[in-house]
Coordinates of C-alpha atoms and ligand atoms in Angstrom, one line a residue:
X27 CA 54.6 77.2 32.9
X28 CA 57.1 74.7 32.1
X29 CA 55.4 71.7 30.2
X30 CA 54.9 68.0 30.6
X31 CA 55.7 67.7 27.1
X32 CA 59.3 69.2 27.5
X33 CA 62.3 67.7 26.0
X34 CA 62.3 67.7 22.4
X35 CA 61.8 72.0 23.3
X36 CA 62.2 73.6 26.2
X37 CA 58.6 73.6 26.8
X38 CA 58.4 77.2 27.4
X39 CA 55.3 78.4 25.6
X40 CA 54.0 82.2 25.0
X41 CA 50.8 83.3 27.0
X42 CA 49.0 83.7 23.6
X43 CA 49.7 80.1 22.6
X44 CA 49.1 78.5 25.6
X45 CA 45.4 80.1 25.8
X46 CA 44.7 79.4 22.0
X47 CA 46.2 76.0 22.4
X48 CA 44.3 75.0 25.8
X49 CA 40.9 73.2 25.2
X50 CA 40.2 72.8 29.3
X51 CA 37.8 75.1 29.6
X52 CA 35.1 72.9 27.4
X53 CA 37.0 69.5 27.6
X54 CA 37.0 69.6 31.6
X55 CA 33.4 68.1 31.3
X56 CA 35.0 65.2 30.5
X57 CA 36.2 64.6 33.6
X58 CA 34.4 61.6 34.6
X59 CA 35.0 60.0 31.6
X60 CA 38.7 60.5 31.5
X61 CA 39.1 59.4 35.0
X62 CA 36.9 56.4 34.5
X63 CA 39.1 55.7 31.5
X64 CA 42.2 55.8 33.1
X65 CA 41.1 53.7 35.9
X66 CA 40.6 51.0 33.3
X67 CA 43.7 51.5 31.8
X68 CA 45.5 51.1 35.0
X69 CA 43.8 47.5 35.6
X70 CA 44.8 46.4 32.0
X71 CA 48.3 47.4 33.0
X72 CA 48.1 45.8 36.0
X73 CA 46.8 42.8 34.7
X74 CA 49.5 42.7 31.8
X75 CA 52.4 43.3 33.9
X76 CA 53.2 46.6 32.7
X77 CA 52.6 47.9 36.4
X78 CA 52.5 46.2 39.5
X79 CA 49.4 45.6 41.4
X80 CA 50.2 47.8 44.0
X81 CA 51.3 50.4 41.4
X82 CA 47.6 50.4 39.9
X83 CA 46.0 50.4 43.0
X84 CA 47.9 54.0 43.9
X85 CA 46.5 55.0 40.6
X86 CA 43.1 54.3 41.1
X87 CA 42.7 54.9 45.0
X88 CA 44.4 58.9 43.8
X89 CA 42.2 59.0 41.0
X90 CA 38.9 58.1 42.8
X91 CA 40.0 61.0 45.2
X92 CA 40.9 63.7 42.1
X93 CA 36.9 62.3 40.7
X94 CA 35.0 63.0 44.8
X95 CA 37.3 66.4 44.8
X96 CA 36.0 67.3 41.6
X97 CA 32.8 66.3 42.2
X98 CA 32.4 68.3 45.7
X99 CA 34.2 71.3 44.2
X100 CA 37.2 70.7 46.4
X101 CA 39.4 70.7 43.4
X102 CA 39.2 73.2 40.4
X103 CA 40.2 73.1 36.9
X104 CA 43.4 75.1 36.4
X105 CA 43.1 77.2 33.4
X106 CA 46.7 76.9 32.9
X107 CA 46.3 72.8 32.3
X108 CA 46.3 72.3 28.6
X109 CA 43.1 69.8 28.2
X110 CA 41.5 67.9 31.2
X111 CA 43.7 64.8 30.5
X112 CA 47.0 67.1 31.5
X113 CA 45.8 68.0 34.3
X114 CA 43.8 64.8 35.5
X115 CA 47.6 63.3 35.3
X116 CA 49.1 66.3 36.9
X117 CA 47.2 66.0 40.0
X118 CA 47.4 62.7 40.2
X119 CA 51.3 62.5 40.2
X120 CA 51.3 65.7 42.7
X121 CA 49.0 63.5 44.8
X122 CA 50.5 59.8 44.5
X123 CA 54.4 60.5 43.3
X124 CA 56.3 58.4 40.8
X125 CA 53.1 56.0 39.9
X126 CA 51.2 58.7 38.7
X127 CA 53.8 59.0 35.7
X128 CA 53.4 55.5 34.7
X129 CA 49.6 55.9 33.8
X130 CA 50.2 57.0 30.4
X131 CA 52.4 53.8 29.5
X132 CA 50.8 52.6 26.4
X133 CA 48.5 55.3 25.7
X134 CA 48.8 58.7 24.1
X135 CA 46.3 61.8 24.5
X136 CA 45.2 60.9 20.9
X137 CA 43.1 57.6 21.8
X138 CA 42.7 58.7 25.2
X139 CA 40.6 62.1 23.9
X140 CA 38.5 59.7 21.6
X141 CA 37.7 57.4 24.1
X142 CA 36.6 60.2 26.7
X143 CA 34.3 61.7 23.6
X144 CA 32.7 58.7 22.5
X145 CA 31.9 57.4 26.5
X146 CA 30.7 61.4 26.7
X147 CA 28.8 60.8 23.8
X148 CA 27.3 57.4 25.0
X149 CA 25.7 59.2 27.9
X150 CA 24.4 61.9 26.3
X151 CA 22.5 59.7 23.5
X152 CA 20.8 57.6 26.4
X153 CA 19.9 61.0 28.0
X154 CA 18.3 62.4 25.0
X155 CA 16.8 59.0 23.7
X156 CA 14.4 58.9 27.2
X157 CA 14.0 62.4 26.8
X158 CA 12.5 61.2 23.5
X159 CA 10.6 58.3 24.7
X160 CA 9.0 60.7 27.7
X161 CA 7.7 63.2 24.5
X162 CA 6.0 60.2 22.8
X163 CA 4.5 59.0 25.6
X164 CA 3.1 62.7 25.9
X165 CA 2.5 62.7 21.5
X166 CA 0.7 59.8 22.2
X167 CA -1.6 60.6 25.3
X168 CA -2.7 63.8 23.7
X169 CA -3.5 62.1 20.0
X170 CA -5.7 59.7 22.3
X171 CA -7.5 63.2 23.2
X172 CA -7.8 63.9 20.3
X173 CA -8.5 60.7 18.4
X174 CA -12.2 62.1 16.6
X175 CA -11.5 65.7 16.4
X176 CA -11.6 66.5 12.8
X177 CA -9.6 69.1 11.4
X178 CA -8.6 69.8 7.4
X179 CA -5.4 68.5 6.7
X180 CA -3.2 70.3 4.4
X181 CA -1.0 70.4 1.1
X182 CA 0.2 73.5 -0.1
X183 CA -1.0 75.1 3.0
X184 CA -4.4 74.6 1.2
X185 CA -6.8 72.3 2.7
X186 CA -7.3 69.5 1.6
X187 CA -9.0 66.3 2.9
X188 CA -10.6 66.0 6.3
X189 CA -8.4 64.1 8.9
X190 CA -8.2 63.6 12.8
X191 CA -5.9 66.1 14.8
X192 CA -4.9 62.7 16.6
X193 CA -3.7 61.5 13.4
X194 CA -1.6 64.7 12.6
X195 CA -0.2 64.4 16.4
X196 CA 0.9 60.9 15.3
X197 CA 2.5 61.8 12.0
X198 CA 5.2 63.5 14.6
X199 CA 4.9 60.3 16.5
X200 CA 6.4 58.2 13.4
X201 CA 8.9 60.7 12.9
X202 CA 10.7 60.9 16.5
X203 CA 10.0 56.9 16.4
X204 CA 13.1 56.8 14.0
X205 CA 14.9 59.6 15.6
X206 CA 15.0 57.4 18.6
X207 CA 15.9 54.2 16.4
X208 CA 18.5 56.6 14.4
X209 CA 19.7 57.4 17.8
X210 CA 20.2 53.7 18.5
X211 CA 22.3 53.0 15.9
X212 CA 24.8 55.6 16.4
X213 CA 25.3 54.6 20.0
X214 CA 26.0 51.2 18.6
X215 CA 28.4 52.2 16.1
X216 CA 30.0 54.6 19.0
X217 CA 30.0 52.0 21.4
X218 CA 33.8 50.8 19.6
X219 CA 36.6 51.2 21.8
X220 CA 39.8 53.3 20.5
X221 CA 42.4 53.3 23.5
X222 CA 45.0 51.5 22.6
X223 CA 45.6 52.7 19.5
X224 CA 47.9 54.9 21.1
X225 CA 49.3 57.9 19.0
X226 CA 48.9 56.5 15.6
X227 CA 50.1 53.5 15.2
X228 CA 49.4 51.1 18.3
X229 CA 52.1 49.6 20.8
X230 CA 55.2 47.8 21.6
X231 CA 53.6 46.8 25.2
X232 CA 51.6 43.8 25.1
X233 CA 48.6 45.0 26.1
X234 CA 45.0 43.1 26.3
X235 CA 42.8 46.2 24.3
X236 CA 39.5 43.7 24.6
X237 CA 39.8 43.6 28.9
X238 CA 39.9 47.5 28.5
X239 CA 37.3 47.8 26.1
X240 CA 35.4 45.5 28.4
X241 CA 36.0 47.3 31.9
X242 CA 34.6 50.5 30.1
X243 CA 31.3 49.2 28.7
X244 CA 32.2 49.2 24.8
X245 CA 31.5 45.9 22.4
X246 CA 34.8 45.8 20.8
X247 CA 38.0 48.0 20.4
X248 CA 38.2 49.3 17.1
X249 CA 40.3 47.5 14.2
X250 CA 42.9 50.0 12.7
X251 CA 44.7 52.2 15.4
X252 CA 45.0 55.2 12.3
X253 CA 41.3 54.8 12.2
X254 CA 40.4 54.7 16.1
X255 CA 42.5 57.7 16.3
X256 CA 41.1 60.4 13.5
X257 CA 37.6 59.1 13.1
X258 CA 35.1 61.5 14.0
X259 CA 32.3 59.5 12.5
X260 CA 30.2 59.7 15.5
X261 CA 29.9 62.5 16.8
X262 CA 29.3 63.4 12.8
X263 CA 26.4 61.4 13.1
X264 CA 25.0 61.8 16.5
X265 CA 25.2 65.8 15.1
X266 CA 23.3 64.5 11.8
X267 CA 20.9 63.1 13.7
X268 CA 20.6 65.5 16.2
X269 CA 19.8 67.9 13.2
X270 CA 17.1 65.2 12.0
X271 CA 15.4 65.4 15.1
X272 CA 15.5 68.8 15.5
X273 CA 13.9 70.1 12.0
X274 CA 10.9 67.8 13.1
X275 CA 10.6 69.9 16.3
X276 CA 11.0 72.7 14.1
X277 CA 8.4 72.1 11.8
X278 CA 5.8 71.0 14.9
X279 CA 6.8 74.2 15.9
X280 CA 6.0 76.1 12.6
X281 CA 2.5 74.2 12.9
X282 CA 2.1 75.3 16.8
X283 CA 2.8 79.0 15.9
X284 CA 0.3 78.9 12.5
X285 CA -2.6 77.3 14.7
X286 CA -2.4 79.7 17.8
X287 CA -2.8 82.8 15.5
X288 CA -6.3 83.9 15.4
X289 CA -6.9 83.6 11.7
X290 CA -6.3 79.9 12.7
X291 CA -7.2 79.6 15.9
X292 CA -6.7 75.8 16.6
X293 CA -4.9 75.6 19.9
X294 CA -4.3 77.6 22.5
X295 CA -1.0 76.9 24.6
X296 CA -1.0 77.2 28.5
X297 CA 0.1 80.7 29.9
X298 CA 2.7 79.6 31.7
X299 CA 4.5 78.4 27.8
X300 CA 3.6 81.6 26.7
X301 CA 5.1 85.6 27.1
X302 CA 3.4 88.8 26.5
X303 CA 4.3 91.9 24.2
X304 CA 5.7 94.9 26.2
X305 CA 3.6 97.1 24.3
X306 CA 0.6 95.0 22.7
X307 CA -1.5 94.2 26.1
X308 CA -3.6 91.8 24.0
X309 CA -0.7 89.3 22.9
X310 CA -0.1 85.5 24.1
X311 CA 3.1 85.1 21.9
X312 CA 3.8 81.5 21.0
X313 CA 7.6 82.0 22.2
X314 CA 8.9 78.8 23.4
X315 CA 7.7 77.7 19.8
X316 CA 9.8 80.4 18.1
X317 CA 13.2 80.0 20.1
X318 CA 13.1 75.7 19.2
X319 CA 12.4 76.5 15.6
X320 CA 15.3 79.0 15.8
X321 CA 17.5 76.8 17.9
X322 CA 17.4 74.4 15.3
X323 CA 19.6 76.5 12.6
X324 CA 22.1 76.2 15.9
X325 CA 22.5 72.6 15.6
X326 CA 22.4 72.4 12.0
X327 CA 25.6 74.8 11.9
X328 CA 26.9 72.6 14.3
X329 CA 26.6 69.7 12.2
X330 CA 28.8 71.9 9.5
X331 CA 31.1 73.3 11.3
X332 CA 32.3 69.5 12.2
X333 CA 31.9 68.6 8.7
X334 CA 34.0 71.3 7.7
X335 CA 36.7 71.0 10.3
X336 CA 37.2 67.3 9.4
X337 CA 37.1 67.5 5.6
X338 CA 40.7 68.0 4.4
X339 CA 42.6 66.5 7.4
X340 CA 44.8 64.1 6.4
X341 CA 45.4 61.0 8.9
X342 CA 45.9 60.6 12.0
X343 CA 45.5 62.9 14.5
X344 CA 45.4 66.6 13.5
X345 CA 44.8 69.4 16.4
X346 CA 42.2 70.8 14.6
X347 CA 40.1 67.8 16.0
X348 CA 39.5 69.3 19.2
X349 CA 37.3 71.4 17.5
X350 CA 35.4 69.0 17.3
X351 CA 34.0 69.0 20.9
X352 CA 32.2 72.3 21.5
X353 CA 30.3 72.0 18.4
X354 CA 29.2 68.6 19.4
X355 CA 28.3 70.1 23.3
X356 CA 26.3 72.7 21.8
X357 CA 24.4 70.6 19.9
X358 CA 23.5 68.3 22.9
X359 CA 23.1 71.1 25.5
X360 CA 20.6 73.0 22.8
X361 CA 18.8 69.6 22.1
X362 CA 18.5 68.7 25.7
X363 CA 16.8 72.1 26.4
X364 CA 14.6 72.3 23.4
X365 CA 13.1 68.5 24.2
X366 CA 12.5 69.8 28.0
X367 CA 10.9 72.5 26.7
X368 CA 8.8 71.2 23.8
X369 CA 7.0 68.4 26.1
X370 CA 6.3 71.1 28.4
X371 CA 4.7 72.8 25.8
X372 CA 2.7 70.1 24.4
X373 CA 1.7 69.1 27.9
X374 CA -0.2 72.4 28.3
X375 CA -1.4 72.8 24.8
X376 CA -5.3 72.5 24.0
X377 CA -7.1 72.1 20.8
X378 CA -10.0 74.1 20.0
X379 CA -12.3 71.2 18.0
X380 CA -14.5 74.2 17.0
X381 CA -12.6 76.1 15.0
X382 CA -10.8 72.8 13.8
X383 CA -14.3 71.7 12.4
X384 CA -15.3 74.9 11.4
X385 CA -12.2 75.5 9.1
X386 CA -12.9 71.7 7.9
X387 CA -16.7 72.6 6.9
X388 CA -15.6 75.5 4.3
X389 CA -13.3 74.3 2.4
X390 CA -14.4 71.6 0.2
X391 CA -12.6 69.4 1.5
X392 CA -15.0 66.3 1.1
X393 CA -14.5 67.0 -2.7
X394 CA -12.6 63.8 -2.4
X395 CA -15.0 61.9 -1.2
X396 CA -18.0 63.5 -3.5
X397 CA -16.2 62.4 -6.3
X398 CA -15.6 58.9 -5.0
X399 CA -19.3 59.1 -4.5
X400 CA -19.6 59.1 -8.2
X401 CA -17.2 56.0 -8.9
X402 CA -19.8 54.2 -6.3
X403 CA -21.9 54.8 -8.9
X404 CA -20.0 53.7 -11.7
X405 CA -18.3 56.3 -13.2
X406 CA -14.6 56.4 -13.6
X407 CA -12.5 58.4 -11.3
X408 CA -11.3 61.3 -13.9
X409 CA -15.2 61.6 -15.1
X410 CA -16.0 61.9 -11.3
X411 CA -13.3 64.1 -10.4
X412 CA -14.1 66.4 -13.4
X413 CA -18.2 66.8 -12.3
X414 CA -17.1 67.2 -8.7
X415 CA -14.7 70.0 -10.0
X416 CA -17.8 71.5 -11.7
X417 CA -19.8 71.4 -8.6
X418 CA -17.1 73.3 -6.3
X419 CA -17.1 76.0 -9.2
X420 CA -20.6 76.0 -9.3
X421 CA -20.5 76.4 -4.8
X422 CA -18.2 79.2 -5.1
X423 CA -20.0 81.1 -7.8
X424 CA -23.3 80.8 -5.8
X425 CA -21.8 81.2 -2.1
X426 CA -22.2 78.0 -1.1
X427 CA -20.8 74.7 -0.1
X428 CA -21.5 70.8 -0.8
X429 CA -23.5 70.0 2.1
X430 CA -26.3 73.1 1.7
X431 CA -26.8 71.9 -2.4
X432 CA -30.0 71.4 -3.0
X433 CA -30.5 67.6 -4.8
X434 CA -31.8 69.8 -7.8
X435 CA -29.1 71.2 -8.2
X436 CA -26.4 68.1 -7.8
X437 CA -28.7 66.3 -10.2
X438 CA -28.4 69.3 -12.6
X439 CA -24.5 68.1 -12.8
X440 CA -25.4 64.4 -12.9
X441 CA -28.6 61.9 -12.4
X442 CA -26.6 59.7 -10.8
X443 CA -26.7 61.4 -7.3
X444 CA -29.6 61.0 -4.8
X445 CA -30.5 61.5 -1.3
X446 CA -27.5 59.4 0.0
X447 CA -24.8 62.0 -1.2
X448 CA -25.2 64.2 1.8
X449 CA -24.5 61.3 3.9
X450 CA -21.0 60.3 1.8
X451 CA -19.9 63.7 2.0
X452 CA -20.5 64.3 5.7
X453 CA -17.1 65.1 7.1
X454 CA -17.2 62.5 10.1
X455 CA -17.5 59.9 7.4
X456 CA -15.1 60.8 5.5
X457 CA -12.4 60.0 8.2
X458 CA -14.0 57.1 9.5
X459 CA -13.8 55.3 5.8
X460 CA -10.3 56.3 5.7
X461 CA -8.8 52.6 6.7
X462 CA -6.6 52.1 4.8
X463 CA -3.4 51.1 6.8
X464 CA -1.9 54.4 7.8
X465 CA -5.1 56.6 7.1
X466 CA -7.0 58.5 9.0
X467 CA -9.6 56.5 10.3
X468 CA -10.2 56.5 14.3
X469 CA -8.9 52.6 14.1
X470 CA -5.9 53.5 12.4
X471 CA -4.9 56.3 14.7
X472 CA -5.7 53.6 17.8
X473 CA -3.6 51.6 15.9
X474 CA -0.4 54.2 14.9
X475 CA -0.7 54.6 18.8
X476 CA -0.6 51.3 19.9
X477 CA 2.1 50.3 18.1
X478 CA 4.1 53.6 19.1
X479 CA 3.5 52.4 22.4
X480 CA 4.6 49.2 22.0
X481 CA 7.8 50.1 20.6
X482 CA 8.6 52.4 23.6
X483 CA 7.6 49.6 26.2
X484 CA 10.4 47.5 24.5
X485 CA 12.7 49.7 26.1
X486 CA 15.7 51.5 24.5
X487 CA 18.4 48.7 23.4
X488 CA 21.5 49.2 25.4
Ligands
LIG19 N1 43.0 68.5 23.7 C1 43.2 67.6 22.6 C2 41.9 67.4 21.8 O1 40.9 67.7 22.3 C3 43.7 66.3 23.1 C4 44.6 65.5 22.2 C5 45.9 66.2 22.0 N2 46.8 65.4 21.3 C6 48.0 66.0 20.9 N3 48.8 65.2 20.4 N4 48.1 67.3 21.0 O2 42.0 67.0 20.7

């Protein structure tokens, strides 16, 4: 096939070039975007003189038809089109004539791909942030549930100190809080218009760049065509983000698994978010769990490969840039799936406040609090911490724990406990003193999910 492009060569390509060259098989899902962007760019012509009136209005009338034919399925993508914005103009001009060829006045394929991607890009943020807020409204609800369920929260995988399982639900809360806010802030800084800057270095036509920018929903244009032309920045960060977001699934996930095992025993996920062993009739495999943690080393090479790609490029526009756009897909189809997926899951999953408080009971892990006991009393901490230390050695030589000590025997470690001990070490109360701001105390939970809440009613920020 003979070329748009042809002059300078005779535009006759080899097979082999043309398919390693063409990017329309992952760039035609663009299509909206491009025709949307070229609609605008035929107004600002329009408006500047550069076209006539009636000239634009060919343009847009043909392209509104190319967009329903697409859309209906009346029109496929020809394989043989280099990218989506070749063929977008090819149609058009088989469609309208000699008009059609004036569209790309003042414009070149370099600002016209990174304004398709960034509008792309817009779209896809706001789709994943409300995907987002739907999974906190979910977080939250279920750490409601949960608000007085003890469980022993960990370090080291060892426990540690008693806490709420609403409070561990609401750690994640915090965490896809500023995913949604890091979110936020990469649509604002993609939200900068680069048509205009034409090839490289701008334009001889006077054209109006802010009207364009306008028409298509951005804030500004961007300031140095070289710039609006080779900066990737965005999608660098939407995939950064993106990566963020999805380690904290991953590591939800990682919990999820470890508490459905039966030497934890926890929660128990719905069957319809769970799969069976072929050969192992007595398994309820944790699955959906397994495939986001996994999906996640997806997006994070993702992430790299764009890095990678755009490190050594020198400006402006390189071909290697369009390279850029099925890494950044991937990562947005994958996150997409794995959000769908992970609030079905957390829908369906139930705790098991037994084995929760039964895991808490064992472990000394009111140690803490006995020791505190001590400072009540008027010791300081590290004399405290060291007698408690002797009284868990003592419980694990003898089989036993804090709360079945006889008094006799915490006196035999110091005179300064009595009959109130048992009550400072019971587990309940050791989450309920926890208010500090933050802590685990049922207030502060109600609280972290208030203002969780709160921050989601505000809305997303456009
Ligand atoms: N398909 C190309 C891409 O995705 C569009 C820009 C091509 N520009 C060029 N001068 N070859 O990057």
């Amino acid at each position: 096939m003979t070329k748009m492009w042809a002059g300078r060569t005779d535009g006759k390509t080899d097979k082999l070039a043309d398919d390693f060259n063409s990017s329309i098989h992952f760039d035609c899902r663009m299509f909206r975007e491009d025709i949307r962007g070229s609609m605008a760019h035929a107004a600002m012509l329009a408006k500047q003189g550069i076209i006539t009136a009636e000239e634009a209005e060919k343009i847009t009338e043909g392209l509104g038809i190319i967009l329903e034919e697409l859309e209906s399925g009346a029109l496929a993508f020809d394989p043989d089109s280099e990218d989506i914005h070749m063929f977008v103009e090819q149609i058009l001009t088989q469609k309208i004539g000699d008009a059609g060829k004036k569209l790309h006045t003042a414009r070149s394929r370099n600002d016209q791909v990174a304004l398709d991607l960034r509008m792309y890009l817009k779209n896809e943020i706001d789709g994943i942030s409300s995907q987002i807020v739907n999974l906190l409204e979910i977080l939250c609800n279920k750490a409601e549930e949960y608000q007085k369920t003890i469980m022993p929260g960990y370090t080291h995988l060892q426990r540690a100190q008693p806490i709420t399982f609403g409070h561990h639900l609401m750690a994640y809360g915090m965490m896809l809080l500023r995913d949604l806010d890091r979110l936020q802030g990469c649509r604002r800084r993609t939200n900068v218009s680069p048509i205009g800057s034409c090839a490289l270095a701008g334009t001889t036509y006077d054209t109006d760049r802010r009207y364009e920018a306008k028409l298509l929903g951005f804030d500004s244009p961007c300031l140095n065509s070289l710039d609006g032309v080779s900066d990737r920045d965005f999608a660098l960060e939407l995939l950064s983000d993106l990566s963020i977001l999805m380690m904290h699934l991953s590591r939800f996930c990682e919990e999820i698994i470890l508490w459905c095992s039966w030497e934890f025993r926890f929660v128990e996920l719905s069957d319809s978010y769970t799969t069976g062993s072929s050969i192992m009739p007595q398994k309820k495999n944790p699955d959906m769990a397994e495939l986001i943690r996994g999906k996640t080393g997806r997006v994070y090479g993702d992430l790299m490969a764009l890095l990678t790609t755009l490190k050594g490029l020198p400006l402006a526009y390189n071909k290697d840039m369009q390279e850029d756009k099925e890494s950044v897909f991937d990562a947005c189809d994958t996150v997409k799936m794995c959000l769908d997926v992970f609030s079905g899951m957390l829908s369906g999953l139930k705790a098991n406040p037994k084995a929760m408080l039964k895991a808490a009971q064992g472990g000394f892990i009111n140690a803490t609090d006995l020791a505190d006991y001590l400072v009540g009393r008027g010791l300081p901490f590290r004399s405290a911490y060291k007698i408690s230390g002797q009284i868990v050695a003592y419980c694990i030589e003898n089989g036993k724990v804090l709360e079945n000590l006889t008094l006799e025997e915490y006196q035999s470690h110091s005179e300064l406990f009595d009959e109130e001990v048992y009550r400072f070490i019971d587990l309940e109360r050791c989450v309920e003193k926890r208010i500090s701001e933050g802590g685990t105390s049922f207030e502060s939970v109600a609280e972290q999910i208030r203002v969780v809440r709160g921050s989601l009613m505000g809305g997303i920020e456009k």
